[in-house]
């Protein structure tokens, strides 16, 4: 029970039980009172679950105990000592909406164009600084280029304004703790002495500020116990530092490491594949999951011609499971990016298979999709007032609330549609010159789109989204959500390409949405890999295992090897969600933004152990040393090579061939390329048959 301790707990090994048992043991053995133990988690749900378990074990109320999230514990300390950092008693913790309103005021004060530098982007920048434990005085050139190098000044003004309002945001709850500890060493010593034991859940997900906070409070080495899994560190995008767990051994030289490797969730083949895959990462402490369970079914790898066939295969497999007596809610589809849900939603709606999106919104209910659909609806109808109201000022056109109300009043008095009322008022020059011009240009665009209604549906959709400025609006938005929204818009354009015109697409959507079932009690689960962490299902489907989809292209470009290792950890998380059955799928081609793109299998498929997988019905023997691609019959049926854009090639470059797999270029002679393939040694092939940038 004494000394610094790391509990390296793999997926499904019962780490929560370890924490609750340890805490209960400390209290039962009277090593510390409940008020001398600090237990921190990442979510309110996890904290509440821990309290329930402890109360069940000890038959005691946990009221007043130091059990909660990092933010709740930070708030508790700050409430006791607000004056040290210039706050008064009863300070306010503001939410995101209040943050954005305040930041808009800050931008206005510094004469910064909010259209070019949105408040939500500034909020993201500031919160990432706070995640790192940076005060405004710590910001110099480090990421301070926001608003033409005014990031640090904007941060300073924001913090000053917060103090004037006697308020803090969530990022301040720990940051101000650090400031308190720095200003009042005696107070820091008080908390160091107070907490005889510190227990931390999901330590691999801590950011630098949380890490520093814990390190300061736990100077006494005999009290820190952290539970985590370096192989499940997948949240770098929100400030998590996987290295924090790896640094623990250096911070506490006397640390004892206990590895929980017995898995109580998954069958043997699933665990063996997960172990083999994650072993390719270098930045890890190392462990190997095992189980008393039998090996069960091998992991099935399925190649399809395109993403639509992928959705059909998965839906057919789920229906087979249902016919065999399994519940729909035993099945989960885990995608790398939210835009991937569209093809599955369309398929499930079409065949009447109940589904639900976990941790997100259904594709056709997402803000950007509803906005886009409103533009399309207004293009085909002169009487869709709801669509007009939704997008008349999106992107912002300078129309105030008063102008919009005037349009509504005129329409009501004259019993005409809003767009008709707007046209009449514009012709009468009812509005200010600026508003009149802005609204006039919008109405002209609608008339133009209507004149093009018979053109190819996806082409017109792209024109509408571009000319309305809607695509540009999200391109200029630097928030973390913007990339996903743009991907969803591209996916929408892809969906429209299947229809003759915009009108037929809208009719189809209306019909399928009207027929959509509301039964969520027994539904197929669809969620992202990030949202799946901590969950488990009997049957797991992992679609889209293709290069640039998974591993994600942006992750590789921005963070190189670090990005690759986190993507591999994400794959590990996906695999270990499965209890009994696991399917991994990939498509030869996908429609992206109305264009067909050929795909190659994810490198993660090649990294799976052949003895634990079945590929398109082919059962590998462990002695065989064959590449995956050689057994992919769908590739051999292609009569034409994939047509690629101009290739920039060089000696040593990694490439992919549909028959021979991965390799590196060793010589170039015009169109003839000599490649040392990983499994089939040196081959001379034509450049047109090679995929680069892999």
PDB file of C-alpha atoms in Angstrom, residues 230-435:
ATOM      1  CA  UNK A 230      -0.290   3.922 -22.375  1.00  0.00           C
ATOM      2  CA  UNK A 231      -1.672   1.823 -25.234  1.00  0.00           C
ATOM      3  CA  UNK A 232      -5.010   3.636 -24.947  1.00  0.00           C
ATOM      4  CA  UNK A 233      -3.730   7.212 -25.041  1.00  0.00           C
ATOM      5  CA  UNK A 234      -5.800   8.640 -27.927  1.00  0.00           C
ATOM      6  CA  UNK A 235      -6.679  12.191 -26.925  1.00  0.00           C
ATOM      7  CA  UNK A 236      -3.670  14.316 -27.924  1.00  0.00           C
ATOM      8  CA  UNK A 237      -6.054  16.553 -29.915  1.00  0.00           C
ATOM      9  CA  UNK A 238      -7.552  17.780 -26.642  1.00  0.00           C
ATOM     10  CA  UNK A 239      -4.236  18.254 -24.867  1.00  0.00           C
ATOM     11  CA  UNK A 240      -3.533  14.776 -23.433  1.00  0.00           C
ATOM     12  CA  UNK A 241       0.139  13.832 -23.162  1.00  0.00           C
ATOM     13  CA  UNK A 242       0.829  10.094 -23.513  1.00  0.00           C
ATOM     14  CA  UNK A 243       4.362  10.762 -22.278  1.00  0.00           C
ATOM     15  CA  UNK A 244       3.057  11.657 -18.802  1.00  0.00           C
ATOM     16  CA  UNK A 245       2.658   7.976 -17.947  1.00  0.00           C
ATOM     17  CA  UNK A 246       6.067   7.181 -19.380  1.00  0.00           C
ATOM     18  CA  UNK A 247       7.622  10.041 -17.328  1.00  0.00           C
ATOM     19  CA  UNK A 248       6.187   8.731 -14.072  1.00  0.00           C
ATOM     20  CA  UNK A 249       9.062   6.295 -13.586  1.00  0.00           C
ATOM     21  CA  UNK A 250      11.558   9.156 -13.925  1.00  0.00           C
ATOM     22  CA  UNK A 251       9.599  11.412 -11.587  1.00  0.00           C
ATOM     23  CA  UNK A 252       9.376   8.689  -8.941  1.00  0.00           C
ATOM     24  CA  UNK A 253      12.508   6.477  -9.127  1.00  0.00           C
ATOM     25  CA  UNK A 254      11.193   4.197  -6.371  1.00  0.00           C
ATOM     26  CA  UNK A 255       8.011   3.480  -8.283  1.00  0.00           C
ATOM     27  CA  UNK A 256       6.593  -0.015  -8.406  1.00  0.00           C
ATOM     28  CA  UNK A 257       4.891  -1.107 -11.625  1.00  0.00           C
ATOM     29  CA  UNK A 258       2.078  -3.655 -11.523  1.00  0.00           C
ATOM     30  CA  UNK A 259       0.760  -4.891 -14.849  1.00  0.00           C
ATOM     31  CA  UNK A 260      -2.833  -6.061 -15.159  1.00  0.00           C
ATOM     32  CA  UNK A 261      -2.723  -8.290 -18.217  1.00  0.00           C
ATOM     33  CA  UNK A 262      -5.546 -10.752 -17.659  1.00  0.00           C
ATOM     34  CA  UNK A 263      -8.444  -9.638 -19.816  1.00  0.00           C
ATOM     35  CA  UNK A 264     -12.005 -10.447 -18.753  1.00  0.00           C
ATOM     36  CA  UNK A 265     -13.664  -9.204 -21.953  1.00  0.00           C
ATOM     37  CA  UNK A 266     -12.354 -10.636 -25.206  1.00  0.00           C
ATOM     38  CA  UNK A 267     -11.683 -13.961 -26.869  1.00  0.00           C
ATOM     39  CA  UNK A 268      -8.129 -15.148 -27.507  1.00  0.00           C
ATOM     40  CA  UNK A 269      -7.822 -14.310 -31.213  1.00  0.00           C
ATOM     41  CA  UNK A 270      -8.929 -10.741 -30.575  1.00  0.00           C
ATOM     42  CA  UNK A 271      -6.358 -10.236 -27.811  1.00  0.00           C
ATOM     43  CA  UNK A 272      -3.525 -11.859 -29.770  1.00  0.00           C
ATOM     44  CA  UNK A 273      -4.197  -9.586 -32.737  1.00  0.00           C
ATOM     45  CA  UNK A 274      -4.370  -6.501 -30.496  1.00  0.00           C
ATOM     46  CA  UNK A 275      -1.106  -7.436 -28.761  1.00  0.00           C
ATOM     47  CA  UNK A 276       0.691  -8.019 -32.056  1.00  0.00           C
ATOM     48  CA  UNK A 277      -0.507  -4.737 -33.552  1.00  0.00           C
ATOM     49  CA  UNK A 278       0.348  -2.502 -30.602  1.00  0.00           C
ATOM     50  CA  UNK A 279       3.800  -4.098 -30.270  1.00  0.00           C
ATOM     51  CA  UNK A 280       4.752  -2.099 -33.394  1.00  0.00           C
ATOM     52  CA  UNK A 281       4.720   1.081 -31.255  1.00  0.00           C
ATOM     53  CA  UNK A 282       8.019   2.120 -29.702  1.00  0.00           C
ATOM     54  CA  UNK A 283       6.727   4.617 -27.112  1.00  0.00           C
ATOM     55  CA  UNK A 284       5.111   2.211 -24.656  1.00  0.00           C
ATOM     56  CA  UNK A 285       5.850   0.505 -21.353  1.00  0.00           C
ATOM     57  CA  UNK A 286       4.885  -2.892 -22.684  1.00  0.00           C
ATOM     58  CA  UNK A 287       2.362  -5.526 -21.616  1.00  0.00           C
ATOM     59  CA  UNK A 288       0.609  -8.514 -23.143  1.00  0.00           C
ATOM     60  CA  UNK A 289      -3.069  -9.201 -22.619  1.00  0.00           C
ATOM     61  CA  UNK A 290      -4.239 -12.782 -22.109  1.00  0.00           C
ATOM     62  CA  UNK A 291      -7.431 -14.573 -21.179  1.00  0.00           C
ATOM     63  CA  UNK A 292      -8.742 -17.822 -19.746  1.00  0.00           C
ATOM     64  CA  UNK A 293     -11.301 -17.799 -22.545  1.00  0.00           C
ATOM     65  CA  UNK A 294     -10.826 -19.871 -25.701  1.00  0.00           C
ATOM     66  CA  UNK A 295      -9.529 -18.301 -28.919  1.00  0.00           C
ATOM     67  CA  UNK A 296     -13.028 -18.013 -30.377  1.00  0.00           C
ATOM     68  CA  UNK A 297     -13.609 -16.928 -33.969  1.00  0.00           C
ATOM     69  CA  UNK A 298     -10.789 -15.433 -35.959  1.00  0.00           C
ATOM     70  CA  UNK A 299     -10.983 -11.776 -36.946  1.00  0.00           C
ATOM     71  CA  UNK A 300     -12.576 -11.478 -40.379  1.00  0.00           C
ATOM     72  CA  UNK A 301     -11.064  -9.041 -42.876  1.00  0.00           C
ATOM     73  CA  UNK A 302     -13.426  -8.197 -45.720  1.00  0.00           C
ATOM     74  CA  UNK A 303     -12.580  -6.274 -48.870  1.00  0.00           C
ATOM     75  CA  UNK A 304     -15.420  -4.660 -50.829  1.00  0.00           C
ATOM     76  CA  UNK A 305     -15.496  -2.849 -54.155  1.00  0.00           C
ATOM     77  CA  UNK A 306     -16.771   0.415 -52.686  1.00  0.00           C
ATOM     78  CA  UNK A 307     -18.148   2.027 -49.542  1.00  0.00           C
ATOM     79  CA  UNK A 308     -21.774   1.207 -50.488  1.00  0.00           C
ATOM     80  CA  UNK A 309     -20.927  -2.505 -50.733  1.00  0.00           C
ATOM     81  CA  UNK A 310     -19.136  -2.174 -47.404  1.00  0.00           C
ATOM     82  CA  UNK A 311     -22.353  -0.892 -45.796  1.00  0.00           C
ATOM     83  CA  UNK A 312     -24.365  -3.701 -47.434  1.00  0.00           C
ATOM     84  CA  UNK A 313     -21.936  -6.363 -46.185  1.00  0.00           C
ATOM     85  CA  UNK A 314     -22.070  -5.043 -42.608  1.00  0.00           C
ATOM     86  CA  UNK A 315     -25.871  -4.670 -42.610  1.00  0.00           C
ATOM     87  CA  UNK A 316     -26.284  -8.202 -44.033  1.00  0.00           C
ATOM     88  CA  UNK A 317     -23.939  -9.600 -41.367  1.00  0.00           C
ATOM     89  CA  UNK A 318     -25.870  -7.813 -38.609  1.00  0.00           C
ATOM     90  CA  UNK A 319     -29.155  -9.209 -39.923  1.00  0.00           C
ATOM     91  CA  UNK A 320     -27.629 -12.713 -39.906  1.00  0.00           C
ATOM     92  CA  UNK A 321     -26.614 -12.208 -36.274  1.00  0.00           C
ATOM     93  CA  UNK A 322     -30.158 -11.057 -35.509  1.00  0.00           C
ATOM     94  CA  UNK A 323     -31.635 -14.164 -37.152  1.00  0.00           C
ATOM     95  CA  UNK A 324     -29.294 -16.309 -35.052  1.00  0.00           C
ATOM     96  CA  UNK A 325     -30.854 -14.871 -31.888  1.00  0.00           C
ATOM     97  CA  UNK A 326     -28.497 -11.993 -31.047  1.00  0.00           C
ATOM     98  CA  UNK A 327     -29.786  -8.563 -30.079  1.00  0.00           C
ATOM     99  CA  UNK A 328     -29.097  -5.591 -32.330  1.00  0.00           C
ATOM    100  CA  UNK A 329     -27.594  -3.654 -29.409  1.00  0.00           C
ATOM    101  CA  UNK A 330     -24.860  -6.306 -29.183  1.00  0.00           C
ATOM    102  CA  UNK A 331     -23.464  -4.858 -32.440  1.00  0.00           C
ATOM    103  CA  UNK A 332     -21.392  -1.694 -32.828  1.00  0.00           C
ATOM    104  CA  UNK A 333     -19.829   0.013 -35.840  1.00  0.00           C
ATOM    105  CA  UNK A 334     -16.754   2.057 -34.894  1.00  0.00           C
ATOM    106  CA  UNK A 335     -15.649   4.653 -37.462  1.00  0.00           C
ATOM    107  CA  UNK A 336     -12.506   6.781 -37.589  1.00  0.00           C
ATOM    108  CA  UNK A 337     -14.346   9.942 -38.650  1.00  0.00           C
ATOM    109  CA  UNK A 338     -17.962  10.978 -38.182  1.00  0.00           C
ATOM    110  CA  UNK A 339     -18.567  11.508 -41.928  1.00  0.00           C
ATOM    111  CA  UNK A 340     -18.220   7.735 -42.399  1.00  0.00           C
ATOM    112  CA  UNK A 341     -21.569   7.148 -40.693  1.00  0.00           C
ATOM    113  CA  UNK A 342     -23.526   8.448 -43.685  1.00  0.00           C
ATOM    114  CA  UNK A 343     -23.314   5.329 -45.853  1.00  0.00           C
ATOM    115  CA  UNK A 344     -24.380   3.135 -42.917  1.00  0.00           C
ATOM    116  CA  UNK A 345     -27.243   5.438 -41.934  1.00  0.00           C
ATOM    117  CA  UNK A 346     -28.548   5.498 -45.516  1.00  0.00           C
ATOM    118  CA  UNK A 347     -28.384   1.706 -45.711  1.00  0.00           C
ATOM    119  CA  UNK A 348     -30.033   1.129 -42.325  1.00  0.00           C
ATOM    120  CA  UNK A 349     -32.808   3.639 -43.040  1.00  0.00           C
ATOM    121  CA  UNK A 350     -33.433   1.996 -46.422  1.00  0.00           C
ATOM    122  CA  UNK A 351     -33.829  -1.532 -44.990  1.00  0.00           C
ATOM    123  CA  UNK A 352     -35.513  -0.426 -41.745  1.00  0.00           C
ATOM    124  CA  UNK A 353     -32.722  -1.520 -39.409  1.00  0.00           C
ATOM    125  CA  UNK A 354     -32.880   0.461 -36.131  1.00  0.00           C
ATOM    126  CA  UNK A 355     -29.704   2.312 -35.200  1.00  0.00           C
ATOM    127  CA  UNK A 356     -28.470   5.045 -32.916  1.00  0.00           C
ATOM    128  CA  UNK A 357     -25.485   7.387 -32.976  1.00  0.00           C
ATOM    129  CA  UNK A 358     -23.624   7.339 -29.655  1.00  0.00           C
ATOM    130  CA  UNK A 359     -21.811  10.478 -28.574  1.00  0.00           C
ATOM    131  CA  UNK A 360     -22.911  12.368 -31.644  1.00  0.00           C
ATOM    132  CA  UNK A 361     -25.733  13.385 -33.933  1.00  0.00           C
ATOM    133  CA  UNK A 362     -27.240  11.446 -36.810  1.00  0.00           C
ATOM    134  CA  UNK A 363     -25.813  12.509 -40.159  1.00  0.00           C
ATOM    135  CA  UNK A 364     -28.881  14.298 -41.542  1.00  0.00           C
ATOM    136  CA  UNK A 365     -29.483  16.002 -38.185  1.00  0.00           C
ATOM    137  CA  UNK A 366     -26.044  17.640 -37.973  1.00  0.00           C
ATOM    138  CA  UNK A 367     -25.927  21.444 -38.068  1.00  0.00           C
ATOM    139  CA  UNK A 368     -23.918  21.743 -41.288  1.00  0.00           C
ATOM    140  CA  UNK A 369     -26.072  19.148 -43.070  1.00  0.00           C
ATOM    141  CA  UNK A 370     -29.310  20.862 -42.003  1.00  0.00           C
ATOM    142  CA  UNK A 371     -27.897  24.196 -43.194  1.00  0.00           C
ATOM    143  CA  UNK A 372     -26.900  22.718 -46.554  1.00  0.00           C
ATOM    144  CA  UNK A 373     -30.297  21.055 -46.950  1.00  0.00           C
ATOM    145  CA  UNK A 374     -31.981  24.417 -46.246  1.00  0.00           C
ATOM    146  CA  UNK A 375     -30.020  25.968 -49.142  1.00  0.00           C
ATOM    147  CA  UNK A 376     -31.137  23.102 -51.398  1.00  0.00           C
ATOM    148  CA  UNK A 377     -34.773  23.332 -50.233  1.00  0.00           C
ATOM    149  CA  UNK A 378     -34.899  27.060 -50.916  1.00  0.00           C
ATOM    150  CA  UNK A 379     -33.516  26.397 -54.384  1.00  0.00           C
ATOM    151  CA  UNK A 380     -36.441  24.128 -55.308  1.00  0.00           C
ATOM    152  CA  UNK A 381     -39.234  25.904 -53.421  1.00  0.00           C
ATOM    153  CA  UNK A 382     -40.499  29.469 -53.181  1.00  0.00           C
ATOM    154  CA  UNK A 383     -42.566  28.697 -50.084  1.00  0.00           C
ATOM    155  CA  UNK A 384     -40.132  27.030 -47.671  1.00  0.00           C
ATOM    156  CA  UNK A 385     -40.163  29.657 -44.925  1.00  0.00           C
ATOM    157  CA  UNK A 386     -38.347  27.419 -42.455  1.00  0.00           C
ATOM    158  CA  UNK A 387     -35.427  27.011 -44.851  1.00  0.00           C
ATOM    159  CA  UNK A 388     -35.350  30.765 -45.522  1.00  0.00           C
ATOM    160  CA  UNK A 389     -35.289  31.591 -41.800  1.00  0.00           C
ATOM    161  CA  UNK A 390     -32.484  29.138 -41.224  1.00  0.00           C
ATOM    162  CA  UNK A 391     -29.996  30.379 -43.811  1.00  0.00           C
ATOM    163  CA  UNK A 392     -30.951  33.950 -44.763  1.00  0.00           C
ATOM    164  CA  UNK A 393     -28.108  35.178 -42.534  1.00  0.00           C
ATOM    165  CA  UNK A 394     -25.760  32.176 -42.948  1.00  0.00           C
ATOM    166  CA  UNK A 395     -22.966  33.000 -43.519  1.00  0.00           C
ATOM    167  CA  UNK A 396     -23.499  36.330 -41.836  1.00  0.00           C
ATOM    168  CA  UNK A 397     -24.686  38.989 -44.238  1.00  0.00           C
ATOM    169  CA  UNK A 398     -25.151  41.833 -41.777  1.00  0.00           C
ATOM    170  CA  UNK A 399     -28.888  41.239 -41.433  1.00  0.00           C
ATOM    171  CA  UNK A 400     -29.992  42.256 -37.968  1.00  0.00           C
ATOM    172  CA  UNK A 401     -32.895  40.841 -36.009  1.00  0.00           C
ATOM    173  CA  UNK A 402     -34.969  43.924 -36.873  1.00  0.00           C
ATOM    174  CA  UNK A 403     -34.584  43.359 -40.625  1.00  0.00           C
ATOM    175  CA  UNK A 404     -35.596  39.706 -40.372  1.00  0.00           C
ATOM    176  CA  UNK A 405     -38.653  40.605 -38.246  1.00  0.00           C
ATOM    177  CA  UNK A 406     -39.670  43.182 -40.873  1.00  0.00           C
ATOM    178  CA  UNK A 407     -39.635  40.490 -43.547  1.00  0.00           C
ATOM    179  CA  UNK A 408     -41.718  38.183 -41.378  1.00  0.00           C
ATOM    180  CA  UNK A 409     -44.276  40.914 -40.610  1.00  0.00           C
ATOM    181  CA  UNK A 410     -44.666  41.898 -44.275  1.00  0.00           C
ATOM    182  CA  UNK A 411     -45.090  38.249 -45.292  1.00  0.00           C
ATOM    183  CA  UNK A 412     -47.743  37.668 -42.652  1.00  0.00           C
ATOM    184  CA  UNK A 413     -49.699  40.831 -43.499  1.00  0.00           C
ATOM    185  CA  UNK A 414     -49.704  40.052 -47.211  1.00  0.00           C
ATOM    186  CA  UNK A 415     -50.052  36.266 -46.911  1.00  0.00           C
ATOM    187  CA  UNK A 416     -46.971  35.541 -48.993  1.00  0.00           C
ATOM    188  CA  UNK A 417     -43.773  33.563 -48.399  1.00  0.00           C
ATOM    189  CA  UNK A 418     -40.733  35.051 -46.686  1.00  0.00           C
ATOM    190  CA  UNK A 419     -38.605  34.942 -49.816  1.00  0.00           C
ATOM    191  CA  UNK A 420     -41.363  36.740 -51.764  1.00  0.00           C
ATOM    192  CA  UNK A 421     -41.628  39.351 -49.000  1.00  0.00           C
ATOM    193  CA  UNK A 422     -37.858  39.839 -48.984  1.00  0.00           C
ATOM    194  CA  UNK A 423     -37.836  40.378 -52.777  1.00  0.00           C
ATOM    195  CA  UNK A 424     -40.567  43.011 -52.584  1.00  0.00           C
ATOM    196  CA  UNK A 425     -38.906  44.881 -49.704  1.00  0.00           C
ATOM    197  CA  UNK A 426     -35.550  44.852 -51.493  1.00  0.00           C
ATOM    198  CA  UNK A 427     -37.143  46.321 -54.626  1.00  0.00           C
ATOM    199  CA  UNK A 428     -38.743  49.019 -52.442  1.00  0.00           C
ATOM    200  CA  UNK A 429     -35.303  49.708 -50.896  1.00  0.00           C
ATOM    201  CA  UNK A 430     -36.887  49.234 -47.493  1.00  0.00           C
ATOM    202  CA  UNK A 431     -33.613  48.389 -45.706  1.00  0.00           C
ATOM    203  CA  UNK A 432     -30.397  50.321 -45.198  1.00  0.00           C
ATOM    204  CA  UNK A 433     -28.216  50.413 -48.345  1.00  0.00           C
ATOM    205  CA  UNK A 434     -25.799  47.824 -46.937  1.00  0.00           C
ATOM    206  CA  UNK A 435     -28.554  45.429 -45.851  1.00  0.00           C
TER     207      UNK A 435
END
